[in-house]
Short mmCIF file of C-alpha atoms in Angstrom, two decimals:
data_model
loop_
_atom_site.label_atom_id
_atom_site.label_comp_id
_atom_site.label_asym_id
_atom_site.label_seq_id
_atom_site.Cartn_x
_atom_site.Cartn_y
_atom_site.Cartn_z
CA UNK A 30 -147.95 178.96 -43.90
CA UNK A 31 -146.91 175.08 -44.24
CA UNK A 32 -144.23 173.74 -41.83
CA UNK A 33 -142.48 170.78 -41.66
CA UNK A 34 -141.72 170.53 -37.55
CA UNK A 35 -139.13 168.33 -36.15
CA UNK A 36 -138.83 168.19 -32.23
CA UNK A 37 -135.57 165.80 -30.31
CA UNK A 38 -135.65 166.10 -26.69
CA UNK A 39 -133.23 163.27 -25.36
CA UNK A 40 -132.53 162.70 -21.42
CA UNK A 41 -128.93 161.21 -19.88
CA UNK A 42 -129.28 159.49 -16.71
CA UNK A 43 -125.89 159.71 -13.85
CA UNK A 44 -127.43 155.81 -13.21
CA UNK A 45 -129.69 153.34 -14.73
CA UNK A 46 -133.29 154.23 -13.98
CA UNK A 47 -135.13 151.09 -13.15
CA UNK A 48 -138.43 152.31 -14.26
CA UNK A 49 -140.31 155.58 -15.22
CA UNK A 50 -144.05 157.41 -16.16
CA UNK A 51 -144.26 160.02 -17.95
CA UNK A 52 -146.90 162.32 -19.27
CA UNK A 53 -145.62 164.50 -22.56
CA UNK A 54 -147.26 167.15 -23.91
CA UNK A 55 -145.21 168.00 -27.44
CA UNK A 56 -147.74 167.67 -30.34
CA UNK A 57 -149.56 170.34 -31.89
CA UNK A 58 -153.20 170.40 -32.17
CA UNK A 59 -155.93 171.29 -35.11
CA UNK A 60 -157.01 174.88 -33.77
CA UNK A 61 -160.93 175.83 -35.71
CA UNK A 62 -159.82 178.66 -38.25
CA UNK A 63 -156.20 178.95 -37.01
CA UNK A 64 -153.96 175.66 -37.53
CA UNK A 65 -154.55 172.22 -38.83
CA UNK A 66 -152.38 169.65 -38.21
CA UNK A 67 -151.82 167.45 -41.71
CA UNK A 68 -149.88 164.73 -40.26
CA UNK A 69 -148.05 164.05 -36.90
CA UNK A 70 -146.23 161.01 -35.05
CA UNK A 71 -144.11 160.84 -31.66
CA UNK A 72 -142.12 157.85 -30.79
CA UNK A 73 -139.60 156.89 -27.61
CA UNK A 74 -136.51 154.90 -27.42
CA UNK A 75 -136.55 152.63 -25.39
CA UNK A 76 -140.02 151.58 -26.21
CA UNK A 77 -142.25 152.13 -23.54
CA UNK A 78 -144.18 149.32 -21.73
CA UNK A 79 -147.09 151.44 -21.77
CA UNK A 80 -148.42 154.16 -23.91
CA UNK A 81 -151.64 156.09 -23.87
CA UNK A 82 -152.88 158.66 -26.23
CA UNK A 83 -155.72 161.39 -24.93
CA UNK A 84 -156.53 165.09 -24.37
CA UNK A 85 -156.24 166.78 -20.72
CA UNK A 86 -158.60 169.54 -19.38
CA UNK A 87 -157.60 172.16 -21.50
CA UNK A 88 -157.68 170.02 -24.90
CA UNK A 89 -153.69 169.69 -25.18
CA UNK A 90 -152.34 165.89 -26.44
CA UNK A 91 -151.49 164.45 -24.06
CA UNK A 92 -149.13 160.75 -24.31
CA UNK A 93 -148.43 158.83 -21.02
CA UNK A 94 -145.97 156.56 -20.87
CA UNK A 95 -144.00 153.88 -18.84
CA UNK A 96 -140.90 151.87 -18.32
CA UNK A 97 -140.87 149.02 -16.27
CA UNK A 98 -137.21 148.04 -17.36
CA UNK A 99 -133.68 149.54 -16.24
CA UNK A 100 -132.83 152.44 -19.33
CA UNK A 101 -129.90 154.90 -18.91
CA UNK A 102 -131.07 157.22 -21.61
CA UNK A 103 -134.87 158.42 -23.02
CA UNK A 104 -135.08 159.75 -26.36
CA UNK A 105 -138.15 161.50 -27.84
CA UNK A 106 -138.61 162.62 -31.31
CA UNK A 107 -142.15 164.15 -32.68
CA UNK A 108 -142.82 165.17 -36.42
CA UNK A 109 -145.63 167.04 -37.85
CA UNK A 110 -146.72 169.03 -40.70
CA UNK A 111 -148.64 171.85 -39.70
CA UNK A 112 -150.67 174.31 -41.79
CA UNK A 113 -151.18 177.99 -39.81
CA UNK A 114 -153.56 180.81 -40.57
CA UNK A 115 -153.97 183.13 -38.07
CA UNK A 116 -156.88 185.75 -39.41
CA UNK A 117 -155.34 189.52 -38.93
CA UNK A 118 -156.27 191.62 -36.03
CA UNK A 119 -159.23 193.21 -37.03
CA UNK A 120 -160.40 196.18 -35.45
CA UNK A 121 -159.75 196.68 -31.67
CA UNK A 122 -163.59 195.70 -30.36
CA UNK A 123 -162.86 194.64 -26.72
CA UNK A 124 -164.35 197.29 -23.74
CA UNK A 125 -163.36 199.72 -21.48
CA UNK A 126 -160.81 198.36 -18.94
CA UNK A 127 -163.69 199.69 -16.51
CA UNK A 128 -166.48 197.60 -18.58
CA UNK A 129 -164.29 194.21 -18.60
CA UNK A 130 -165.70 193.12 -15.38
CA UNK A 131 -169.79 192.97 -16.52
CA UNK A 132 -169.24 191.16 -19.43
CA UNK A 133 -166.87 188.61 -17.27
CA UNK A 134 -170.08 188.24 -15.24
CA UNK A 135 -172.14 186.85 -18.17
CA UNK A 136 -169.87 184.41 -19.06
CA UNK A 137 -171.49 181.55 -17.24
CA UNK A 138 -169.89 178.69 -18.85
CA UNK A 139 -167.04 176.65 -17.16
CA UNK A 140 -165.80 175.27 -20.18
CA UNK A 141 -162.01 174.66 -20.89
CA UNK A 142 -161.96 177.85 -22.57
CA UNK A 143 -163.97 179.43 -20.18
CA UNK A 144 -162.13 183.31 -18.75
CA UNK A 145 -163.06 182.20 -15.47
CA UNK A 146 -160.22 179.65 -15.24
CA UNK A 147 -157.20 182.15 -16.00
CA UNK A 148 -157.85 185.01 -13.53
CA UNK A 149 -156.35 183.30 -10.20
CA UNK A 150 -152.92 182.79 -9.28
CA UNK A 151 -151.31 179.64 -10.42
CA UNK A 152 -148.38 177.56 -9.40
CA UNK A 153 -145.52 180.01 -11.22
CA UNK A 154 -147.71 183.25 -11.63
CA UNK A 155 -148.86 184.73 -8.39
CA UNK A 156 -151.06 188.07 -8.30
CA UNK A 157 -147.89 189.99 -7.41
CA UNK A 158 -148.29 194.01 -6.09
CA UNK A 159 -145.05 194.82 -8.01
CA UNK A 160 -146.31 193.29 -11.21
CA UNK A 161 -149.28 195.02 -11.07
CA UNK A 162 -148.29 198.11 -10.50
CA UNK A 163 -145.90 197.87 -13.37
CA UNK A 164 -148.90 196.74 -15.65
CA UNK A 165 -151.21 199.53 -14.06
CA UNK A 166 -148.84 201.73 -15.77
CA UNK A 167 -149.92 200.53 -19.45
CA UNK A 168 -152.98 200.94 -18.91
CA UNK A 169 -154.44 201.98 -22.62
CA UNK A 170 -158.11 202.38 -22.32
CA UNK A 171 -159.42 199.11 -24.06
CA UNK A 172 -158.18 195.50 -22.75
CA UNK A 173 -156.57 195.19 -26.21
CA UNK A 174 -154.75 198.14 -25.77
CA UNK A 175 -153.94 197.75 -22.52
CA UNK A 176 -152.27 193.78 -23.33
CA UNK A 177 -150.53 195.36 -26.09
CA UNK A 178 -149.37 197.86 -24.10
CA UNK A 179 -147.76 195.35 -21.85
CA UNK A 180 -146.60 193.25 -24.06
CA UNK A 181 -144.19 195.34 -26.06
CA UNK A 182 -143.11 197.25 -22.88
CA UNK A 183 -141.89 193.81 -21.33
CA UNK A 184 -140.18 193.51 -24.81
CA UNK A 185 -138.29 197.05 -23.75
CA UNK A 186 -137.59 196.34 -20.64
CA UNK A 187 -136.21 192.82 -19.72
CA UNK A 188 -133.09 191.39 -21.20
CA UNK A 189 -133.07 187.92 -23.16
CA UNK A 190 -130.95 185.84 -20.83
CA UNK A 191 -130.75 182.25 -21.32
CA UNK A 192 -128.77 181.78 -17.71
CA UNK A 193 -130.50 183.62 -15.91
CA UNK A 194 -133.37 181.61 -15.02
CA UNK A 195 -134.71 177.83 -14.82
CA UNK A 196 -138.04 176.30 -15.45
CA UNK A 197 -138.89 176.41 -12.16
CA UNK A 198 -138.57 180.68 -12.11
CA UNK A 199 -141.68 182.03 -10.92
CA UNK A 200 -142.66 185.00 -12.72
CA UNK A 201 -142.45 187.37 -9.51
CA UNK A 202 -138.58 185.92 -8.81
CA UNK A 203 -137.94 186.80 -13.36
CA UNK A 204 -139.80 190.30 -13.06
CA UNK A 205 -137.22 191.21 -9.95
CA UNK A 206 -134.35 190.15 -12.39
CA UNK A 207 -135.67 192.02 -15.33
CA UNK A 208 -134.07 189.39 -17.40
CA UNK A 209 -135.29 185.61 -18.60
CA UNK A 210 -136.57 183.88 -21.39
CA UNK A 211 -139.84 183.20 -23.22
CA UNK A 212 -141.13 181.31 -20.41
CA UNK A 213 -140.55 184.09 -17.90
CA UNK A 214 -141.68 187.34 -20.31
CA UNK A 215 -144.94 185.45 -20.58
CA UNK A 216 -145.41 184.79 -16.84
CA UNK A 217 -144.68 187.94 -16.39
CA UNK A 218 -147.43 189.34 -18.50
CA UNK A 219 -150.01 186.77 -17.62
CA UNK A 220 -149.12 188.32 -13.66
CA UNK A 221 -149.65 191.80 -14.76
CA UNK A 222 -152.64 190.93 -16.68
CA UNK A 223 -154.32 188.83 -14.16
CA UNK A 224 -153.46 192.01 -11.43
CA UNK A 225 -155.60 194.17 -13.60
CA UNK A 226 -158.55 191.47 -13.98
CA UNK A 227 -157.74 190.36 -17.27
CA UNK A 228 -157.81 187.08 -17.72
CA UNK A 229 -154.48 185.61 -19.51
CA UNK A 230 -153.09 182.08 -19.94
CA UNK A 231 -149.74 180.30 -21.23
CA UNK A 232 -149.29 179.50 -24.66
CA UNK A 233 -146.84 176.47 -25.77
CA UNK A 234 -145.39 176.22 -29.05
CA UNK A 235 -143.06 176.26 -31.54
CA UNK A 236 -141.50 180.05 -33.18
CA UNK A 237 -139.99 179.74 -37.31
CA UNK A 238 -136.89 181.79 -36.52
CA UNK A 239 -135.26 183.49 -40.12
CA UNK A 240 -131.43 183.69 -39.88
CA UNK A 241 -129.50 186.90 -40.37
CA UNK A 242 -129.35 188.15 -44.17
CA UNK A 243 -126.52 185.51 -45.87
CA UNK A 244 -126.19 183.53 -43.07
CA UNK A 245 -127.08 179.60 -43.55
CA UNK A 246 -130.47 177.88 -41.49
CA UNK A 247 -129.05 175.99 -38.59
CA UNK A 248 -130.53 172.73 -37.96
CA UNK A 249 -131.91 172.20 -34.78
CA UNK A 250 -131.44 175.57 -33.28
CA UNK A 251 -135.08 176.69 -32.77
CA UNK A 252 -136.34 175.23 -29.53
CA UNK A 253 -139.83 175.26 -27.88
CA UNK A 254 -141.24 178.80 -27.43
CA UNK A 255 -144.13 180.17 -25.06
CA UNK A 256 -146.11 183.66 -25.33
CA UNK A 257 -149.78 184.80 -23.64
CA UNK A 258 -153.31 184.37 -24.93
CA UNK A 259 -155.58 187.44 -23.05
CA UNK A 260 -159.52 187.45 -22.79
CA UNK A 261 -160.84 190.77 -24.44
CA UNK A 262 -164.23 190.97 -23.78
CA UNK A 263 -167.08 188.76 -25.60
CA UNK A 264 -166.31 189.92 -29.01
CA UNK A 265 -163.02 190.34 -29.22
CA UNK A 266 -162.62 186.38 -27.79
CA UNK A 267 -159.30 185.17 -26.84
CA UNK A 268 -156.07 187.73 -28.52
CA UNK A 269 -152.70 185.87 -28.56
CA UNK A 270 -149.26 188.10 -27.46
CA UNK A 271 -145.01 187.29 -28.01
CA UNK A 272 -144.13 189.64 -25.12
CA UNK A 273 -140.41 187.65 -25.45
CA UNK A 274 -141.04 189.64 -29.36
CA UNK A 275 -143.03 192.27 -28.91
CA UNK A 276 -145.86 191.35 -31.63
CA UNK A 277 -149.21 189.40 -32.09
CA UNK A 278 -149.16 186.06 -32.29
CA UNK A 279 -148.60 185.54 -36.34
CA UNK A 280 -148.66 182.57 -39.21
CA UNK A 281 -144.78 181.96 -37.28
CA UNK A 282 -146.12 180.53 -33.96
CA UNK A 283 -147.30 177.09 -34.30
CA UNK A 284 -149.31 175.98 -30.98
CA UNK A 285 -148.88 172.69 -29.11
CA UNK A 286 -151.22 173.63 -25.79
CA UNK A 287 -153.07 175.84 -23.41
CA UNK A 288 -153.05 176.71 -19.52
CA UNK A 289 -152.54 178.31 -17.02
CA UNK A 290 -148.79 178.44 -16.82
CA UNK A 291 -145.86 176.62 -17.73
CA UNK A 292 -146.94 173.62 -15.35
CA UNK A 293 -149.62 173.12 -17.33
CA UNK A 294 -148.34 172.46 -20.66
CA UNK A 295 -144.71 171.33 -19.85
CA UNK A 296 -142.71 168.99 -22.29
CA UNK A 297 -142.62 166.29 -20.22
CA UNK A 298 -143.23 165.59 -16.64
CA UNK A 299 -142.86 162.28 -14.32
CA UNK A 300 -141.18 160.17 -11.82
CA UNK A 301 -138.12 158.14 -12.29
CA UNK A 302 -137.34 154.94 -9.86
CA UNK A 303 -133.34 156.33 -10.09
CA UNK A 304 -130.35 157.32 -7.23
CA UNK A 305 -128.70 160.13 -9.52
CA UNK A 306 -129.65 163.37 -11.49
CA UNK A 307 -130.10 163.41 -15.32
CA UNK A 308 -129.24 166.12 -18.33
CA UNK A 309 -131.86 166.88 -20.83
CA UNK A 310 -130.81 168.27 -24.09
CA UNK A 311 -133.32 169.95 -27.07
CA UNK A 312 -133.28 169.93 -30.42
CA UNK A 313 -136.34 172.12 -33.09
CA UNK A 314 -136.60 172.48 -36.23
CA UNK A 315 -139.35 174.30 -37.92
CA UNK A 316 -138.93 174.51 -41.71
CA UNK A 317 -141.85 176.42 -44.42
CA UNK A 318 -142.38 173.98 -46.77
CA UNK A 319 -142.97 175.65 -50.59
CA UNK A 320 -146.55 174.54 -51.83
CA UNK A 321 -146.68 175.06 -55.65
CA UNK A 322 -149.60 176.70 -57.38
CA UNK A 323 -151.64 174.74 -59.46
CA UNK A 324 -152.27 176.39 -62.90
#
């Protein structure tokens, strides 16, 4: 699939902010055999007095920026055109649930991709007894069955609920509501799988949503979406999860960045030299783009 992605996050200030820095995290990245990104820019208004352009830990874009002058308002805006192709699940090859730990222990690397870096509780997924028990429940045999398990049972179980939580909703404070959004149904699983000693990370990104049957595209009302990457085992690699969906990660999810929760691959994070609050408002669009055939 070929997308044409337009992101428009835009902050009010209640007074003047007499400076700013930033770190955003909104662009997609060129994933080996999975998605390629063709063409991409970001830009701010005001213009920032500084600007800096690299890749954190985990490999996510990363763009820092600063204000040194008064601004009442930010406004963000990325583009991209994005080419996906996930390959289709292929046969279920991960262990045992009981065999998971050995091959764990001969993964000695420490890379950013590394298993060993998504098992421990992080700043909004704790190991949580409740969560795990709910997870130990799903249990399936293989680690693949056991995260698919989990992930469409979350899909069952908690209510879509846009008011019900915020981004600072730790996954054991959404599980005890049994209602959330994207960002919560994945916490939530990464938890449960962490609980059983599977290790399971946050996934950023953007969803193609398809209107209902004669009803026009909306501009602008997709918005930023998050689901789970688990470890399977050493052949089975990294699998990718939409608990908020139910389903495998597919050609519709277009990544932006890895980690270990939410905190890690956040929109935008920073300190403001301001005396009042601010409102933040978000704006996606992700539209397939027809590619003609060549004869």
């Amino acid at each position: 699939m070929l997308y044409d992605i337009k992101l428009h996050l835009h902050y009010d200030y209640a007074a003047a902010a007499g400076g700013g820095r930033h770190q955003v995290r909104v662009m997609p990245q060129t994933i080996a055999g999975v998605q390629r990104v063709i063409a991409a820019s970001l830009s701010f208004q005001p213009t920032p007095a500084e600007r800096a352009d690299f890749s954190d830990f985990f490999g996510n874009n990363v763009t820092s920026i600063a204000f040194r002058e008064a601004h009442e308002a930010l406004d963000i805006r990325m583009s991209a055109r994005v080419s996906v192709s996930r390959p289709e699940p292929g046969l279920d090859v991960s262990p045992e649930m009981s065999g998971l730990r050995a091959e764990l222990d001969l993964v000695r690397s420490l890379s950013p991709s590394a298993p060993h870096h998504f098992l421990a509780a992080s700043d909004h997924v704790g190991i949580d007894a409740a969560i795990t028990a709910y997870a130990r429940e799903t249990l399936a045999g293989s680690v693949v069955g056991t995260a698919v398990e989990l992930c469409n049972r979350i899909h069952r179980d908690f209510t879509y609920d846009g008011k019900a939580t915020t981004v600072q909703t730790r996954a054991s404070d959404a599980f005890a509501l049994k209602r959330g959004v994207c960002q919560d149904f994945s916490h939530i699983m990464i938890a449960g799988l962490r609980g059983l000693g599977i290790p399971a990370g946050y996934v950023s990104g953007f969803l193609r949503t398809i209107p209902p049957k004669g009803k026009p595209r909306l501009e602008g009302a997709d918005a930023m979406h998050a689901w789970v990457k688990a470890w399977c085992g050493r052949d089975a690699g990294w699998q990718e999860f939409d608990p908020t969906n139910g389903m495998r990660a597919s050609n519709d999810h277009i990544t932006v960045g890895y980690g270990r929760d939410y905190s890690d691959v956040a929109p935008i994070v920073g300190v403001l030299k301001t005396t009042g609050g601010q409102v933040g408002e978000q704006a996606v669009d992700v539209i397939p783009v027809a590619v003609e055939k060549v004869r």
